[in-house]
mmCIF file of C-alpha atoms in Angstrom:
data_model
loop_
_atom_site.group_PDB
_atom_site.id
_atom_site.type_symbol
_atom_site.label_atom_id
_atom_site.label_comp_id
_atom_site.label_asym_id
_atom_site.label_seq_id
_atom_site.Cartn_x
_atom_site.Cartn_y
_atom_site.Cartn_z
ATOM 1 C CA MET A 15 0.000 0.000 0.000
ATOM 2 C CA PRO A 16 1.499 3.337 -0.963
ATOM 3 C CA HIS A 17 2.528 5.603 1.867
ATOM 4 C CA ASP A 18 -0.154 8.250 2.208
ATOM 5 C CA HIS A 19 1.210 11.506 3.655
ATOM 6 C CA HIS A 20 -2.338 12.761 4.181
ATOM 7 C CA ASP A 21 -2.723 10.270 7.027
ATOM 8 C CA HIS A 22 -0.317 12.346 9.139
ATOM 9 C CA PRO A 23 -1.874 14.998 11.414
ATOM 10 C CA HIS A 24 0.800 17.522 10.443
ATOM 11 C CA SER A 25 -0.249 17.301 6.804
ATOM 12 C CA LEU A 26 -3.482 19.063 7.764
ATOM 13 C CA LEU A 27 -1.550 22.270 8.413
ATOM 14 C CA PRO A 28 -1.540 24.905 5.668
ATOM 15 C CA SER A 29 1.624 24.962 3.630
ATOM 16 C CA GLU A 30 2.233 28.690 3.857
ATOM 17 C CA PRO A 31 4.323 29.709 6.890
ATOM 18 C CA ALA A 32 1.888 32.398 7.997
ATOM 19 C CA LEU A 33 -1.024 30.008 7.936
ATOM 20 C CA ARG A 34 1.004 27.405 9.800
ATOM 21 C CA VAL A 35 1.726 29.956 12.508
ATOM 22 C CA LYS A 36 -1.964 30.872 12.654
ATOM 23 C CA ALA A 37 -2.948 27.221 12.954
ATOM 24 C CA LEU A 38 -0.429 26.688 15.752
ATOM 25 C CA GLU A 39 -1.688 29.808 17.521
ATOM 26 C CA THR A 40 -5.264 28.531 17.273
ATOM 27 C CA ILE A 41 -4.365 25.148 18.745
ATOM 28 C CA LEU A 42 -2.381 26.641 21.624
ATOM 29 C CA THR A 43 -5.147 29.151 22.353
ATOM 30 C CA ARG A 44 -7.819 26.451 22.433
ATOM 31 C CA LYS A 45 -5.694 24.428 24.840
ATOM 32 C CA GLY A 46 -5.374 27.477 27.067
ATOM 33 C CA LEU A 47 -1.597 27.535 26.731
ATOM 34 C CA ILE A 48 -1.346 31.084 25.382
ATOM 35 C CA ASP A 49 -3.318 34.302 25.819
ATOM 36 C CA PRO A 50 -4.311 35.951 22.494
ATOM 37 C CA ALA A 51 -4.213 39.371 24.166
ATOM 38 C CA ALA A 52 -0.610 38.766 25.199
ATOM 39 C CA LEU A 53 0.245 37.751 21.626
ATOM 40 C CA ASP A 54 -1.376 40.923 20.293
ATOM 41 C CA ALA A 55 0.670 42.978 22.735
ATOM 42 C CA ILE A 56 3.893 41.285 21.590
ATOM 43 C CA ILE A 57 3.072 41.811 17.914
ATOM 44 C CA ASP A 58 2.211 45.462 18.532
ATOM 45 C CA THR A 59 5.495 45.933 20.367
ATOM 46 C CA TYR A 60 7.615 44.577 17.535
ATOM 47 C CA GLU A 61 5.584 46.286 14.822
ATOM 48 C CA ASN A 62 5.313 49.720 16.393
ATOM 49 C CA LYS A 63 7.403 50.189 19.512
ATOM 50 C CA VAL A 64 10.846 48.712 18.896
ATOM 51 C CA GLY A 65 13.127 49.002 15.925
ATOM 52 C CA PRO A 66 15.854 51.077 14.291
ATOM 53 C CA GLN A 67 13.833 54.258 14.732
ATOM 54 C CA ASN A 68 14.612 54.061 18.445
ATOM 55 C CA GLY A 69 18.325 53.681 17.846
ATOM 56 C CA ALA A 70 18.208 56.514 15.319
ATOM 57 C CA ARG A 71 16.589 58.763 17.915
ATOM 58 C CA VAL A 72 19.387 58.017 20.361
ATOM 59 C CA VAL A 73 22.083 58.646 17.743
ATOM 60 C CA ALA A 74 20.507 61.897 16.506
ATOM 61 C CA ARG A 75 20.297 63.219 20.038
ATOM 62 C CA ALA A 76 23.921 62.242 20.697
ATOM 63 C CA TRP A 77 24.945 64.135 17.558
ATOM 64 C CA SER A 78 23.007 67.189 18.728
ATOM 65 C CA ASP A 79 23.744 67.265 22.446
ATOM 66 C CA PRO A 80 27.376 66.857 23.613
ATOM 67 C CA ALA A 81 26.344 66.314 27.243
ATOM 68 C CA PHE A 82 23.902 63.591 26.233
ATOM 69 C CA ARG A 83 26.575 61.979 24.029
ATOM 70 C CA ALA A 84 29.077 61.930 26.881
ATOM 71 C CA ALA A 85 26.536 60.446 29.279
ATOM 72 C CA LEU A 86 25.510 57.839 26.688
ATOM 73 C CA LEU A 87 29.082 56.707 26.164
ATOM 74 C CA GLU A 88 29.680 56.666 29.907
ATOM 75 C CA ASP A 89 26.594 54.680 30.932
ATOM 76 C CA ALA A 90 24.217 53.742 28.127
ATOM 77 C CA ASP A 91 21.988 51.646 30.384
ATOM 78 C CA LYS A 92 21.185 54.655 32.551
ATOM 79 C CA ILE A 93 20.307 56.789 29.533
ATOM 80 C CA LEU A 94 18.256 54.080 27.841
ATOM 81 C CA ASP A 95 16.398 53.455 31.076
ATOM 82 C CA GLU A 96 15.490 57.152 31.247
ATOM 83 C CA MET A 97 14.274 56.964 27.630
ATOM 84 C CA ALA A 98 12.325 53.726 28.295
ATOM 85 C CA LEU A 99 14.378 51.927 25.637
ATOM 86 C CA ASN A 100 15.822 49.156 27.750
ATOM 87 C CA GLY A 101 13.232 46.398 27.427
ATOM 88 C CA ARG A 102 13.743 42.720 26.748
ATOM 89 C CA GLN A 103 17.034 42.058 24.906
ATOM 90 C CA GLY A 104 17.939 45.666 25.616
ATOM 91 C CA GLU A 105 19.755 45.106 28.863
ATOM 92 C CA HIS A 106 23.450 45.804 29.348
ATOM 93 C CA VAL A 107 24.003 47.959 26.273
ATOM 94 C CA VAL A 108 27.355 49.580 25.580
ATOM 95 C CA VAL A 109 27.617 52.347 22.965
ATOM 96 C CA VAL A 110 30.859 52.560 20.992
ATOM 97 C CA GLU A 111 31.647 55.650 18.955
ATOM 98 C CA ASN A 112 33.056 55.773 15.450
ATOM 99 C CA THR A 113 35.785 58.339 14.868
ATOM 100 C CA PRO A 114 38.123 59.108 11.952
ATOM 101 C CA GLU A 115 40.676 56.918 13.734
ATOM 102 C CA ARG A 116 38.457 53.956 14.597
ATOM 103 C CA HIS A 117 35.461 52.211 13.051
ATOM 104 C CA ASN A 118 33.414 49.856 15.208
ATOM 105 C CA MET A 119 31.573 46.786 14.028
ATOM 106 C CA VAL A 120 29.341 44.404 15.984
ATOM 107 C CA VAL A 121 28.920 40.656 15.682
ATOM 108 C CA CYS A 122 27.672 37.875 17.914
ATOM 109 C CA THR A 123 29.949 34.936 17.273
ATOM 110 C CA LEU A 124 27.900 32.514 19.385
ATOM 111 C CA CYS A 125 24.363 33.265 18.233
ATOM 112 C CA SER A 126 22.642 36.595 17.487
ATOM 113 C CA CYS A 127 22.670 38.754 20.625
ATOM 114 C CA TYR A 128 21.412 42.167 19.588
ATOM 115 C CA PRO A 129 19.760 45.228 21.199
ATOM 116 C CA TRP A 130 16.182 44.585 20.079
ATOM 117 C CA PRO A 131 14.568 47.704 21.600
ATOM 118 C CA LEU A 132 17.027 49.866 19.659
ATOM 119 C CA LEU A 133 17.327 47.964 16.385
ATOM 120 C CA GLY A 134 14.377 45.569 16.198
ATOM 121 C CA ILE A 135 14.753 41.950 15.147
ATOM 122 C CA PRO A 136 18.258 41.120 13.820
ATOM 123 C CA PRO A 137 18.567 40.739 10.041
ATOM 124 C CA GLY A 138 19.183 37.315 8.561
ATOM 125 C CA TRP A 139 22.769 38.071 7.595
ATOM 126 C CA TYR A 140 23.608 39.043 11.197
ATOM 127 C CA LYS A 141 22.588 35.533 12.277
ATOM 128 C CA SER A 142 24.386 33.748 9.440
ATOM 129 C CA ASP A 143 27.380 31.514 10.089
ATOM 130 C CA ALA A 144 29.339 33.329 7.380
ATOM 131 C CA TYR A 145 28.968 36.776 8.968
ATOM 132 C CA ARG A 146 29.628 35.473 12.471
ATOM 133 C CA ALA A 147 32.822 33.762 11.356
ATOM 134 C CA ARG A 148 34.190 36.264 8.890
ATOM 135 C CA ALA A 149 33.458 39.468 10.804
ATOM 136 C CA VAL A 150 36.191 38.649 13.288
ATOM 137 C CA ARG A 151 38.673 37.207 10.778
ATOM 138 C CA GLU A 152 38.464 39.642 7.920
ATOM 139 C CA PRO A 153 36.329 42.629 8.941
ATOM 140 C CA ARG A 154 37.589 44.905 6.163
ATOM 141 C CA LYS A 155 36.586 42.399 3.500
ATOM 142 C CA VAL A 156 33.176 42.001 5.081
ATOM 143 C CA LEU A 157 32.756 45.768 5.265
ATOM 144 C CA ALA A 158 33.747 46.091 1.616
ATOM 145 C CA GLU A 159 31.007 43.625 0.710
ATOM 146 C CA PHE A 160 28.572 45.916 2.525
ATOM 147 C CA GLY A 161 29.917 48.825 0.458
ATOM 148 C CA VAL A 162 32.078 50.335 3.196
ATOM 149 C CA THR A 163 35.691 51.062 2.302
ATOM 150 C CA LEU A 164 37.620 52.750 5.080
ATOM 151 C CA PRO A 165 40.840 54.754 4.892
ATOM 152 C CA ALA A 166 43.904 52.605 5.528
ATOM 153 C CA ASP A 167 44.723 54.518 8.691
ATOM 154 C CA THR A 168 41.291 53.895 10.218
ATOM 155 C CA SER A 169 41.437 50.896 12.516
ATOM 156 C CA VAL A 170 38.535 48.460 12.770
ATOM 157 C CA ARG A 171 37.408 47.221 16.162
ATOM 158 C CA VAL A 172 35.040 44.238 16.201
ATOM 159 C CA TRP A 173 32.866 43.859 19.285
ATOM 160 C CA ASP A 174 31.421 40.444 20.159
ATOM 161 C CA SER A 175 27.925 40.785 21.586
ATOM 162 C CA THR A 176 26.754 38.381 24.257
ATOM 163 C CA ALA A 177 23.691 37.997 26.441
ATOM 164 C CA GLU A 178 25.587 39.999 29.054
ATOM 165 C CA VAL A 179 26.728 42.877 26.825
ATOM 166 C CA ARG A 180 25.111 44.170 23.645
ATOM 167 C CA TYR A 181 26.678 46.905 21.556
ATOM 168 C CA LEU A 182 25.328 49.837 19.593
ATOM 169 C CA VAL A 183 27.586 51.774 17.230
ATOM 170 C CA LEU A 184 27.365 55.562 17.312
ATOM 171 C CA PRO A 185 28.208 56.422 13.688
ATOM 172 C CA MET A 186 29.983 59.631 12.743
ATOM 173 C CA ARG A 187 27.724 62.581 12.018
ATOM 174 C CA PRO A 188 27.632 63.320 8.284
ATOM 175 C CA GLU A 189 29.185 66.556 7.108
ATOM 176 C CA GLY A 190 26.910 69.411 6.102
ATOM 177 C CA THR A 191 24.342 68.795 8.835
ATOM 178 C CA ASP A 192 25.091 71.725 11.134
ATOM 179 C CA GLY A 193 21.870 73.188 12.434
ATOM 180 C CA TRP A 194 19.761 70.180 11.478
ATOM 181 C CA SER A 195 17.011 69.213 13.892
ATOM 182 C CA GLU A 196 17.112 65.844 15.645
ATOM 183 C CA GLU A 197 14.179 64.724 13.522
ATOM 184 C CA ALA A 198 16.078 65.552 10.336
ATOM 185 C CA LEU A 199 19.236 63.864 11.612
ATOM 186 C CA MET A 200 17.287 60.706 12.390
ATOM 187 C CA THR A 201 16.630 60.234 8.683
ATOM 188 C CA LEU A 202 20.380 59.799 8.139
ATOM 189 C CA VAL A 203 20.725 56.975 10.656
ATOM 190 C CA ASN A 204 20.159 53.547 9.207
ATOM 191 C CA ARG A 205 20.095 50.215 11.019
ATOM 192 C CA ASP A 206 23.336 48.891 9.567
ATOM 193 C CA SER A 207 25.233 52.034 10.563
ATOM 194 C CA MET A 208 24.373 51.202 14.172
ATOM 195 C CA ILE A 209 25.795 47.695 13.694
ATOM 196 C CA GLY A 210 28.856 49.116 11.969
ATOM 197 C CA THR A 211 28.322 47.522 8.573
ATOM 198 C CA ALA A 212 27.353 50.851 7.009
ATOM 199 C CA LEU A 213 27.990 54.542 7.457
ATOM 200 C CA ALA A 214 25.370 57.153 8.188
ATOM 201 C CA THR A 215 23.607 58.383 5.072
ATOM 202 C CA PRO A 216 25.280 61.493 3.577
ATOM 203 C CA ALA A 217 23.348 64.730 3.954
ATOM 204 C CA SER A 218 23.063 64.992 0.171
ATOM 205 C CA GLU A 219 21.136 61.701 0.136
ATOM 206 C CA ALA A 220 18.719 62.552 2.932
ATOM 207 C CA PRO A 221 15.183 61.333 2.244
ATOM 208 C CA ALA A 222 12.911 64.099 0.964
#
């Protein structure tokens, strides 16, 4: 008798990932194992409350306010706590500043530790074995593949994130932005620049 896959309970699940997730959610809800309201709250958090816009706000303020920048570099946790940006996966954050002499780059060689409240969910490449291995061995080559070519006299420092310490890169402020508001500066801060695999967007390329 031919093997009939339709006899398996799992074959009843929809093939599309989203529908599979919905089916799993329905089963767990009916069994009383999860609270739909709690799920809605989690989804709302990651759709609307956490993400690179939070990190960009921190960077733009650091560019605009020297006292804030100094305090951020001294004790990021204290500042992020005051800004209510230190939620889950946002504990123990250290901010490292790019300068003409040093470029910082972040990796998690063990898994994908990452400051979620500031940057959102980590991108696929950040979690890949290739990035995790190569970022520490050949950071300049990796940066070049991201389109970042640094002057020869700029050193590259690679920081290894862990569950105990997560890093956020403070990119250099683009030239030609004197007098810009924090809101305008935020548009120049992209996610990858806060990981160190990109630079801040030049002022000439600011979104309209």
